[in-house]
Structure formats: C-alpha cells, structure tokens
Short mmCIF file of C-alpha atoms and ligand atoms in Angstrom, two decimals:
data_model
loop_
_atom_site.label_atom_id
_atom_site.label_comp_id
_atom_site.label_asym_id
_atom_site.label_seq_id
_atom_site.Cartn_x
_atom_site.Cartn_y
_atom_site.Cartn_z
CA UNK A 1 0.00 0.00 0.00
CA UNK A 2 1.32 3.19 -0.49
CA UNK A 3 1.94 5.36 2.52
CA UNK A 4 2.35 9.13 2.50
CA UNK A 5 5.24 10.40 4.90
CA UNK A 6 4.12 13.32 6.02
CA UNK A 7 7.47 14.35 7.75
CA UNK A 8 11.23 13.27 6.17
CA UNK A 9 15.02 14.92 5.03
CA UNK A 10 15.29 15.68 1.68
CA UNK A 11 18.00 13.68 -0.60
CA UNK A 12 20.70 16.25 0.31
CA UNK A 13 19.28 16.25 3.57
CA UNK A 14 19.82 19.81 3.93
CA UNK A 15 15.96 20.38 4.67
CA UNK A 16 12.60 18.11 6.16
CA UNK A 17 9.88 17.88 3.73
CA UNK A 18 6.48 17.93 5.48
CA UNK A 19 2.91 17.58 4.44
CA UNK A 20 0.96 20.48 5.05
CA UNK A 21 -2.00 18.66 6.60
CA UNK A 22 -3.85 21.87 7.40
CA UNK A 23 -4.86 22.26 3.43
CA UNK A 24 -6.52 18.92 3.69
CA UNK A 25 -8.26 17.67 1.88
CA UNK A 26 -8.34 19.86 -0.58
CA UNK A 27 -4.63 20.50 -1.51
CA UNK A 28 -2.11 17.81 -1.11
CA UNK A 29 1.25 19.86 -0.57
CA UNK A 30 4.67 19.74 0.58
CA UNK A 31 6.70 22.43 2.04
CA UNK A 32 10.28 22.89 2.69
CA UNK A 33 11.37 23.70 5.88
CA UNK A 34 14.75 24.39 6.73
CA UNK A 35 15.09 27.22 9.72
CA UNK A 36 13.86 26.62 13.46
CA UNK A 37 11.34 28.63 13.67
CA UNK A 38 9.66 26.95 10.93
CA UNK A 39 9.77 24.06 12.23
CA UNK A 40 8.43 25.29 15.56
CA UNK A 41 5.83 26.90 13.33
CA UNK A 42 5.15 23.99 11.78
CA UNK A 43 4.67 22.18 14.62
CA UNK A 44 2.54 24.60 16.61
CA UNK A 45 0.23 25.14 13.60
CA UNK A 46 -0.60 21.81 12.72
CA UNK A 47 0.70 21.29 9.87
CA UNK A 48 2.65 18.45 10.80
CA UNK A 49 0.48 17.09 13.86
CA UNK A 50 -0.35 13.71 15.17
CA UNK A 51 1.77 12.42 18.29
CA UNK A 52 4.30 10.16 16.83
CA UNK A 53 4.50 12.46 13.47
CA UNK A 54 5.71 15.11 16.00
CA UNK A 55 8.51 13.32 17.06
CA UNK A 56 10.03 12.52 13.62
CA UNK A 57 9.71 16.08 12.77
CA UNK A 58 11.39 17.25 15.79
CA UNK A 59 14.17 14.75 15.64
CA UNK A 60 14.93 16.12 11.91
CA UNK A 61 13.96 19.66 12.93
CA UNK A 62 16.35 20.17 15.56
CA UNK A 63 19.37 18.17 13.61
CA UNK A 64 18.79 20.82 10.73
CA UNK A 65 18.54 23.71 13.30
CA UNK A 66 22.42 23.07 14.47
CA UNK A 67 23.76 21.54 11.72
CA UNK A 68 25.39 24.71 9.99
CA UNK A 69 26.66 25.85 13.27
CA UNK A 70 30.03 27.04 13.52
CA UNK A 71 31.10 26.53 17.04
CA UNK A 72 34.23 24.71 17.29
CA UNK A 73 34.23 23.50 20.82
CA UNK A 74 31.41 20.90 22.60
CA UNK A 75 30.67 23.53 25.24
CA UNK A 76 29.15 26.01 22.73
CA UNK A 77 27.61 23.47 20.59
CA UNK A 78 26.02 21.50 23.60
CA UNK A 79 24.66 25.63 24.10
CA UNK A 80 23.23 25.89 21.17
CA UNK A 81 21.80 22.38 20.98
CA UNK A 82 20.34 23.12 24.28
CA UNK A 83 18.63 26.44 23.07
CA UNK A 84 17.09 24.64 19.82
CA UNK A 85 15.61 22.14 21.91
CA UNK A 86 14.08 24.44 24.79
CA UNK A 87 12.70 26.11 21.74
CA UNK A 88 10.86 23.24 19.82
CA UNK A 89 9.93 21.90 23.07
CA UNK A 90 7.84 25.27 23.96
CA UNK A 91 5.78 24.03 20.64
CA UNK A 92 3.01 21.76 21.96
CA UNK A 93 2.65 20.88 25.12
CA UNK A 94 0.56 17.14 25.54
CA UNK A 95 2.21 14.76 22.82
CA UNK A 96 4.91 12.92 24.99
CA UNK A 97 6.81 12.10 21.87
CA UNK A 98 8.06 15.84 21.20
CA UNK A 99 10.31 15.62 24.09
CA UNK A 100 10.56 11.82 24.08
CA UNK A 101 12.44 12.39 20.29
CA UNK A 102 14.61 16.09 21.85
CA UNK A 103 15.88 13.91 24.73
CA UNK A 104 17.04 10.99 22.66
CA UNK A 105 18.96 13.64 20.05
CA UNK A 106 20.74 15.26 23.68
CA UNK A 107 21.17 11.87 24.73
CA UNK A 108 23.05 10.76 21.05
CA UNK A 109 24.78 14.33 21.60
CA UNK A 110 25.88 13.37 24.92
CA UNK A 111 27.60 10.16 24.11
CA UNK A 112 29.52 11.53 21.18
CA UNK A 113 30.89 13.90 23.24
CA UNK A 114 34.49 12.86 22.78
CA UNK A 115 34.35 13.16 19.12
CA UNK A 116 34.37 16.44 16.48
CA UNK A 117 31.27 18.72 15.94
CA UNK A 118 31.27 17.74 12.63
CA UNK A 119 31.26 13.93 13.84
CA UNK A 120 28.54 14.92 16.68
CA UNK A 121 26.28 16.76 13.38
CA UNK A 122 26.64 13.52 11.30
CA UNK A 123 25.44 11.10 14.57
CA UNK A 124 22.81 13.78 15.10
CA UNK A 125 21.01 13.04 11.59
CA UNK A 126 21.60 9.15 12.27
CA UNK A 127 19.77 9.58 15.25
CA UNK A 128 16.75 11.61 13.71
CA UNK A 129 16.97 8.99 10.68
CA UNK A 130 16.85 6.43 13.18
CA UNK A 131 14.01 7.62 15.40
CA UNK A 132 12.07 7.96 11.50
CA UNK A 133 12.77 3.69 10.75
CA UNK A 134 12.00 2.81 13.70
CA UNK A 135 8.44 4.66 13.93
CA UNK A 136 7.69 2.89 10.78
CA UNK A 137 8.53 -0.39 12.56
CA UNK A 138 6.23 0.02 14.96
CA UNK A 139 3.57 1.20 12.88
CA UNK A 140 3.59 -2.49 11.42
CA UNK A 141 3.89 -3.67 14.51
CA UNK A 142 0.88 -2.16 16.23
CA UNK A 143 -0.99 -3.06 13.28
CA UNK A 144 -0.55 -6.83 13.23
CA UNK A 145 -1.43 -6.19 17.06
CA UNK A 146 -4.64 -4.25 16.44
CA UNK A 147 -5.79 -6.77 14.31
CA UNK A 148 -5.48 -9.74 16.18
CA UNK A 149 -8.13 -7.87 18.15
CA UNK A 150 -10.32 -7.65 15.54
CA UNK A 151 -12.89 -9.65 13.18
CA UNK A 152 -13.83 -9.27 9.50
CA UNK A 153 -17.01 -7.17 8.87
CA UNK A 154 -16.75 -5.50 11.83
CA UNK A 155 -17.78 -1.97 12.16
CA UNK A 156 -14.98 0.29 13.34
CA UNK A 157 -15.22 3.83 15.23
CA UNK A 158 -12.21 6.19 15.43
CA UNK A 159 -11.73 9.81 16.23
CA UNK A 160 -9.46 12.04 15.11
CA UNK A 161 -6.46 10.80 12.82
CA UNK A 162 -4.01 8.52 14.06
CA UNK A 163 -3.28 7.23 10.65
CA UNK A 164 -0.11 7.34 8.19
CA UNK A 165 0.24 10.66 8.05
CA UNK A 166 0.26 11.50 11.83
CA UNK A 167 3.22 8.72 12.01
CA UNK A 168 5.89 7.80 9.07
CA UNK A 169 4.08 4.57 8.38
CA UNK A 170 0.82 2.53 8.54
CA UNK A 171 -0.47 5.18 11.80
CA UNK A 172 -1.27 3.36 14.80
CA UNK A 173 -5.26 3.27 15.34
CA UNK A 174 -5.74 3.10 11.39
CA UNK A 175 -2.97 0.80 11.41
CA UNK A 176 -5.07 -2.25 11.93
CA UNK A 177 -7.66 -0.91 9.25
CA UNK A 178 -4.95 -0.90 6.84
CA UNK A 179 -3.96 -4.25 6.96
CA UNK A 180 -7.34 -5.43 7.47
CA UNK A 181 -8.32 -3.81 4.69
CA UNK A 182 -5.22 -5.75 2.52
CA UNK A 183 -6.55 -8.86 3.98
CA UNK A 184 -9.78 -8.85 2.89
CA UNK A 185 -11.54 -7.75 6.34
CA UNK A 186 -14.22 -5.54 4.59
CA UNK A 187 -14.56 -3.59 7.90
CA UNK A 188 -16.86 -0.71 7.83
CA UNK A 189 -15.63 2.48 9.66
CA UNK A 190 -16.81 5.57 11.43
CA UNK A 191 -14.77 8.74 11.51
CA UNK A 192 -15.57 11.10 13.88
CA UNK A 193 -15.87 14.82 12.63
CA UNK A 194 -13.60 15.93 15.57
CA UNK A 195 -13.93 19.67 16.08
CA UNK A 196 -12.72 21.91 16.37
CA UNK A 197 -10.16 21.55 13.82
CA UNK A 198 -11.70 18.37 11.74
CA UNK A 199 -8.84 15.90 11.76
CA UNK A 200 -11.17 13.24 11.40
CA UNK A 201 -13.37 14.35 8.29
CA UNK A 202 -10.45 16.31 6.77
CA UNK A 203 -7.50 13.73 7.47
CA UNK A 204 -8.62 10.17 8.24
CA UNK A 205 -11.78 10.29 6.20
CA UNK A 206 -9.47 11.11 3.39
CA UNK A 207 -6.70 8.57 4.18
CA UNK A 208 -8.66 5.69 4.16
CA UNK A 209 -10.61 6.90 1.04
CA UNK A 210 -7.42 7.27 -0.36
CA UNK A 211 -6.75 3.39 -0.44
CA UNK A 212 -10.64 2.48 -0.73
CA UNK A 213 -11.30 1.31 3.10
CA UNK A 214 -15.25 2.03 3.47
CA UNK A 215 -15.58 5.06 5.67
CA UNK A 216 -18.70 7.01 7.05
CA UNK A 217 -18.36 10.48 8.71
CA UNK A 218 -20.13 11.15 11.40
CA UNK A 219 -20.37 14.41 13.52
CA UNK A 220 -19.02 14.55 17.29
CA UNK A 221 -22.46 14.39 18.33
CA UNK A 222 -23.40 11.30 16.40
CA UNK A 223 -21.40 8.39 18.10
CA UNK A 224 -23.67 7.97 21.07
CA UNK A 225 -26.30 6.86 18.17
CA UNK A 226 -24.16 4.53 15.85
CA UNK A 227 -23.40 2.50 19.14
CA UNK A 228 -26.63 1.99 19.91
CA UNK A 229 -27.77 1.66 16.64
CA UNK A 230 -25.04 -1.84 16.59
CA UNK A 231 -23.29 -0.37 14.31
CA UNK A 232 -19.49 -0.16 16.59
CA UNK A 233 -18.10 -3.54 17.35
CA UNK A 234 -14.82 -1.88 18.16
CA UNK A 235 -13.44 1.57 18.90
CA UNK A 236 -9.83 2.65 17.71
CA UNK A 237 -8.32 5.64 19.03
CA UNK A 238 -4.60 6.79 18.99
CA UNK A 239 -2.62 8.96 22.01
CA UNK A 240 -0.40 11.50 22.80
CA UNK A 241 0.37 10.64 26.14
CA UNK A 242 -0.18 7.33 28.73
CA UNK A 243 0.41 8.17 32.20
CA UNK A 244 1.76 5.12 34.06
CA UNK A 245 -1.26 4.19 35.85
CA UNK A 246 -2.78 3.59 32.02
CA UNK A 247 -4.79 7.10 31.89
CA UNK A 248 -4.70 8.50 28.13
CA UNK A 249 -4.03 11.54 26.70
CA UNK A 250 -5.19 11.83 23.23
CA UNK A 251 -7.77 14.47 21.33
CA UNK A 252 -10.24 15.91 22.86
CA UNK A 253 -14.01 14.00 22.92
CA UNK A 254 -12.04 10.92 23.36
CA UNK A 255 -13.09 10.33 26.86
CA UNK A 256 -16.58 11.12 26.37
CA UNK A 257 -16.84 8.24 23.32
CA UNK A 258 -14.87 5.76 26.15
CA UNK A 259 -17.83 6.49 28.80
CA UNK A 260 -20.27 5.78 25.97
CA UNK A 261 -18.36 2.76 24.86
CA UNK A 262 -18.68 1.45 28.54
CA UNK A 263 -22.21 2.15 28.37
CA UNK A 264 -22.91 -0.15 25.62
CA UNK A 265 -20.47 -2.43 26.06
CA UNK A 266 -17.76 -1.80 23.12
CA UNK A 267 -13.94 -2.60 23.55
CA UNK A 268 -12.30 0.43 23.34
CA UNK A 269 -8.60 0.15 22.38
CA UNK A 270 -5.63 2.58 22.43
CA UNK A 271 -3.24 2.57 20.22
CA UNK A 272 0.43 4.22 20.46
CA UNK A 273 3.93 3.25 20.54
CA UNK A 274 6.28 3.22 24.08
CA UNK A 275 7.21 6.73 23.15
CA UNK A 276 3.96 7.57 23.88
CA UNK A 277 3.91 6.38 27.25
CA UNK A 278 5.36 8.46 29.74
CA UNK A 279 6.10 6.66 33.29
CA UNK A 280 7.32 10.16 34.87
CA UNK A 281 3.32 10.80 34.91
CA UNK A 282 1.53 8.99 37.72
CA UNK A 283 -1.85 9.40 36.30
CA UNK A 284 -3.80 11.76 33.57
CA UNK A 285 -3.13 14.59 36.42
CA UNK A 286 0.40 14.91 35.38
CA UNK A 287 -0.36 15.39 31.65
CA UNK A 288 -0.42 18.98 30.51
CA UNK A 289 -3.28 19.52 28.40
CA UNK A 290 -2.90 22.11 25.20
CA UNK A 291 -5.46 24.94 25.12
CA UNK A 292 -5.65 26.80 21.82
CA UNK A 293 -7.49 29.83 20.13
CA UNK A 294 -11.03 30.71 20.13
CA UNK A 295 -10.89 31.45 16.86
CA UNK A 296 -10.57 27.85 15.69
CA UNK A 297 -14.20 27.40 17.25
CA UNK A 298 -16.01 30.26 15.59
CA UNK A 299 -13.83 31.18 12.95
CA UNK A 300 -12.18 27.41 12.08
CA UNK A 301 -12.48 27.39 8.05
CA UNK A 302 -13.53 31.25 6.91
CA UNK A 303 -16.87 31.69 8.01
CA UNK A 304 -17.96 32.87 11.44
CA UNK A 305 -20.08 30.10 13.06
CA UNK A 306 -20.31 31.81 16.91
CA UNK A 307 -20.70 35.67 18.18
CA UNK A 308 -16.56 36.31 18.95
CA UNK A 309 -17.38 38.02 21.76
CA UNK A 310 -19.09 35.44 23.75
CA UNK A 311 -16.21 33.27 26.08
CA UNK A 312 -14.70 30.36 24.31
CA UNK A 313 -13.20 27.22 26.24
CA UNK A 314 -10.71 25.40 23.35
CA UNK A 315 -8.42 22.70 25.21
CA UNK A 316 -7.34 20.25 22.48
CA UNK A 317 -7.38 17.00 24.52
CA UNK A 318 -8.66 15.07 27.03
CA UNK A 319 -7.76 12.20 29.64
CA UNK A 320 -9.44 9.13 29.49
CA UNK A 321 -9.41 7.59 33.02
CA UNK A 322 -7.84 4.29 32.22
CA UNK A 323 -10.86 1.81 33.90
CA UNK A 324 -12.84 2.67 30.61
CA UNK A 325 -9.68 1.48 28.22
CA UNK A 326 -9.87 -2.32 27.53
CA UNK A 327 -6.35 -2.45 26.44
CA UNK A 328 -3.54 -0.54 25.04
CA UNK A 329 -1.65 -1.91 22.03
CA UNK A 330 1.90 -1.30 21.47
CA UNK A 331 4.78 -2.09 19.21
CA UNK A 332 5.85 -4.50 21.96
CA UNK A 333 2.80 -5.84 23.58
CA UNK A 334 -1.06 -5.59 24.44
CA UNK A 335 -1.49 -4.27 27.60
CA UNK A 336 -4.61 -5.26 29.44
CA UNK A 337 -5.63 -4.18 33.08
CA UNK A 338 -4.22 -3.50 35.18
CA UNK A 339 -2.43 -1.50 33.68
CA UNK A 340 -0.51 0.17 36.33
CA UNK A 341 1.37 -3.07 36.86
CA UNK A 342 1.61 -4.30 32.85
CA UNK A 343 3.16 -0.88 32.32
CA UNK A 344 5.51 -1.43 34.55
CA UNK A 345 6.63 -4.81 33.14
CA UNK A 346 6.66 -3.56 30.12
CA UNK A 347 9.37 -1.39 30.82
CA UNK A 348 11.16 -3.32 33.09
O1 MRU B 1 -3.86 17.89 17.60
P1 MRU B 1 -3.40 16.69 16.84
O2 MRU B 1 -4.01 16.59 15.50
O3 MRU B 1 -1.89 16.60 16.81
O4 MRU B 1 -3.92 15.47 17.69
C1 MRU B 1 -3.61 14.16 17.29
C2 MRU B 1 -4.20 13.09 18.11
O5 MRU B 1 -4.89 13.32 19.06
C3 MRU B 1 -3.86 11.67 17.72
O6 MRU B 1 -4.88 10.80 18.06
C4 MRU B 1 -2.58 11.22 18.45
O7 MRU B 1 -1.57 12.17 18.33
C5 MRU B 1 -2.07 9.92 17.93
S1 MRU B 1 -1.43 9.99 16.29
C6 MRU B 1 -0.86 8.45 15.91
#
C-alpha cells in the first residue's frame, strides 16, 4: 500500500519535507522547511500534527537547526543544541513524543561527546533517521497487534487521525484498518468529525478513502447513536500521552466516546507506541493539556459560526481515566488491566 510520509530529510538532507495537513483535503502539498522557527511553526500550527509524526519532525527539525553551526568546541555546541531544543519543546505541550524524540537527540549528543562537531552533526542526523525507521517499525507492529483484536465485517469507530500521516508509516489506530483492509476484512468504519479543527473528516476520512477502506463520517455528536444503533463492534483511538497508571491523553471528545463505549459495552482500544507512554506521569493529572485559540471554534475554516465576543473554552485534549480502556496496544505488547502493573513490566 502506499503510505504518505508526512514528515522526512530531503535527498541532500539539507531540509525536512512535510505535508501540510492543514490544506486537507483539498490541496495535497509539501513544504520545505529548513530554519527553526519553521519548524516550531510547523509544529505549533498543525501542519505536521499527530503524536508520533511530532517526534520525527522534531528529531529532523532540531538536527537541521544546528547543523550549519560554527562553534568549534562541545561547550558552545552543547549551548546551542540546548537552546534549539528548549525552543521546539515550547511548541506543543501534551504529545509525549516531542520531548521523548529532543531527549534521545541530547542523549546521542551526549555520548559523542568525545568526538568532532562535525562527527557529533553527522550522529545527530543518524539519530533523527533512526528515530524515522523505527516509527515505521512500529507502525507495522501495532498493526498486526490491532488486528489480532479484531474480526472481519466488523464496524470500526475512530476519532481524530491517528493514521499514516500523523506517524511515518501505517499510523497506529488506522494501522489495523490498513492491513485489514489488505486482507480482505471488509470492515466498515466511522470517523468522527472531531472539532474543532476536523482531523477526522479532513484527514482520516481522506486517508482511508485514499486506499478504498469504506468510511462514514459522522459528527461529534453522532457516536452515542451509531453505538446503539449496533453499528461499533470496536473503537480505535490513537494517544499523545499514557500516564503510568494507564490514563490516556489523546484528542479531545475521546473520553466522552470511552464512557459511551462502557455504556454499551464496546472494547475500546488505544493505540500508540512506548514513546507515547510516559512513566514520569503517575496518572492523567500529570499530563499537561494544550489549550488553543477561540478562533478555531467560531472562525475554524472562513466563516464565522459563533458571536466572537461570547467566552470560548478550546483545550485540544482530554484524559481518558484508564478503567474505561480495555487495552492498550503497542509495538511491543497488548497491555490489558491492570495497567498500572503491565506498564511497569513492560518497561522493566
Ligand atoms: O492535535 P493533533 O491533530 O496533533 O492530535 C492528534 C491526536 O490526538 C492523535 O490521536 C494522536 O496524536 C495519535 S497519532 C498516531
């Protein structure tokens, strides 16, 4: 199948070539970015988004940031390293894998220490090459996972995109859809709307369309009825951050469709890779949540659809308390309750 990479170098790898999801899905583009703060820009606006996808572009966004510097000594470079990251990091706050990707590049900085700045750049873009592979391993992983939980015809609900372009491979939550879809699983899936800014109509609805998977949008509001209409035999979402007691970060009205899941008695599975999991937070408490502009609720896409000067409330996720998740699938594992201890193990 063929997978669009919505974040990699380009062949002189002087610059990251992203998809700018935020003209989708009307204009399939790619932009050059080269400087810091368009990568930071980049990040903060959305147009490369998606928890995993974040990482990648970090990892390559910070290599190209330092890589034409000209201090000659570790002690200035490690400075200027250090100022890129605190930079990118000040981007988006909830997805885990922004700073999970910045720490590993220190960390690869760190241990080449010893060696020239020009040696230190070159491990630097094996490092942000590396963290790009291996997020395409795991997509395949977490797919042949995500399956194994699932059974042909079924009818599918997801919200927001965690698909191929919010990773650099099959996406995690769409992941299984994917392959199903190769192997002949004819599943039938819901996308959620997911306001305020639409990831679900604009990106995933497209996605699967893309490669013929039979998709229904829905609005927000709708998912309470297609559950209890029979149609959801499973619900898929991605994640942007697991606490270590199993409580999920991941875009906002996800918690709401896991209460109504419980309600009608629907697994509902989480999706992510380890970098998404991040054992410094105890629970969903410790997860800082993103709050964004009004104007993406009544001014999203050109037309005014709410009085501006009324109060707006726009955080752009939620937790989901981790007794309504039935499991969470990794590129290592599925994790069932409890998940406090399985987390744990997992890591250990
Ligand atoms: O604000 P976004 O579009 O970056 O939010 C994305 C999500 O919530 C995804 O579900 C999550 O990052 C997982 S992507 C594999």
């Amino acid at each position: 199948m063929n997978i669009i990479i919505p974040a990699t170098l380009n062949e002189k790898k002087d610059a990251m070539i992203l998809l700018d999801q935020t003209l989708l899905p009307v204009e399939k583009k790619f932009i050059e970015v080269k400087e810091l703060e368009d990568t930071w820009e980049a990040i903060k606006k959305l147009r490369v988004r998606g928890a995993p996808a974040i990482g990648v572009a970090a990892g390559f966004g910070i290599y190209l940031g330092v890589k034409d510097s000209r201090a000659d000594n570790f002690e200035d470079f490690y400075r200027e390293f250090m100022e890129a990251k605190k930079y990118l990091a000040s981007s988006r706050p909830t997805a885990v894998n922004l700073f999970w990707a910045l720490d590993r590049m220190e960390n690869r900085l760190l241990r080449e220490q010893e060696r020239s700045i020009e040696e230190i750049k070159e491990s630097l873009l094996e490092e942000s090459e590396r963290i790009f592979k291996e997020d395409q391993d795991m997509c395949k992983s977490i797919s042949e996972y995500g399956l194994s939980l699932l059974k042909p015809e079924m009818g599918l609900l997801t919200h927001c995109n965690a698909g191929g372009i919010a990773t650099s491979g099959y996406g995690t939550a769409l992941g299984p859809m994917y392959l199903g879809h190769e192997r002949g699983y004819n599943f039938k899936v819901y996308a959620d709307e997911t306001r305020p800014l639409l990831q679900g109509s604009r990106l995933t609805a497209w996605e699967l369309n893309q490669v013929g998977v039979d998709v229904t949008v829905i609005c927000d509001n709708m998912a309470s009825i297609v559950m209890k209409e029979g149609k959801i035999d499973a619900i898929l979402v991605g994640c942007d951050r697991v606490a270590a007691n199993g409580d999920t970060a991941n875009k906002i009205g996800t918690s709401g469709l896991a209460i109504l899941a419980k309600e009608y008695k629907i697994p509902f599975y989480v999706l992510g890779p380890t970098s998404t999991i991040d054992m410094k937070a105890r629970t969903g408490k410790d997860i800082d949540i993103e709050e964004r502009g009004s104007k993406e609720i009544y001014n999203g896409f050109g037309r005014q659809t709410a009085p501006s000067e009324v109060k707006f409330y726009n955080p752009a996720f939620d937790v989901t308390d981790h007794k309504y998740i039935t499991a969470i699938v990794t590129e290592k594992a599925i994790l069932r309750p409890p998940f406090e201890d399985n987390l744990k193990k997992l890591f250990e």
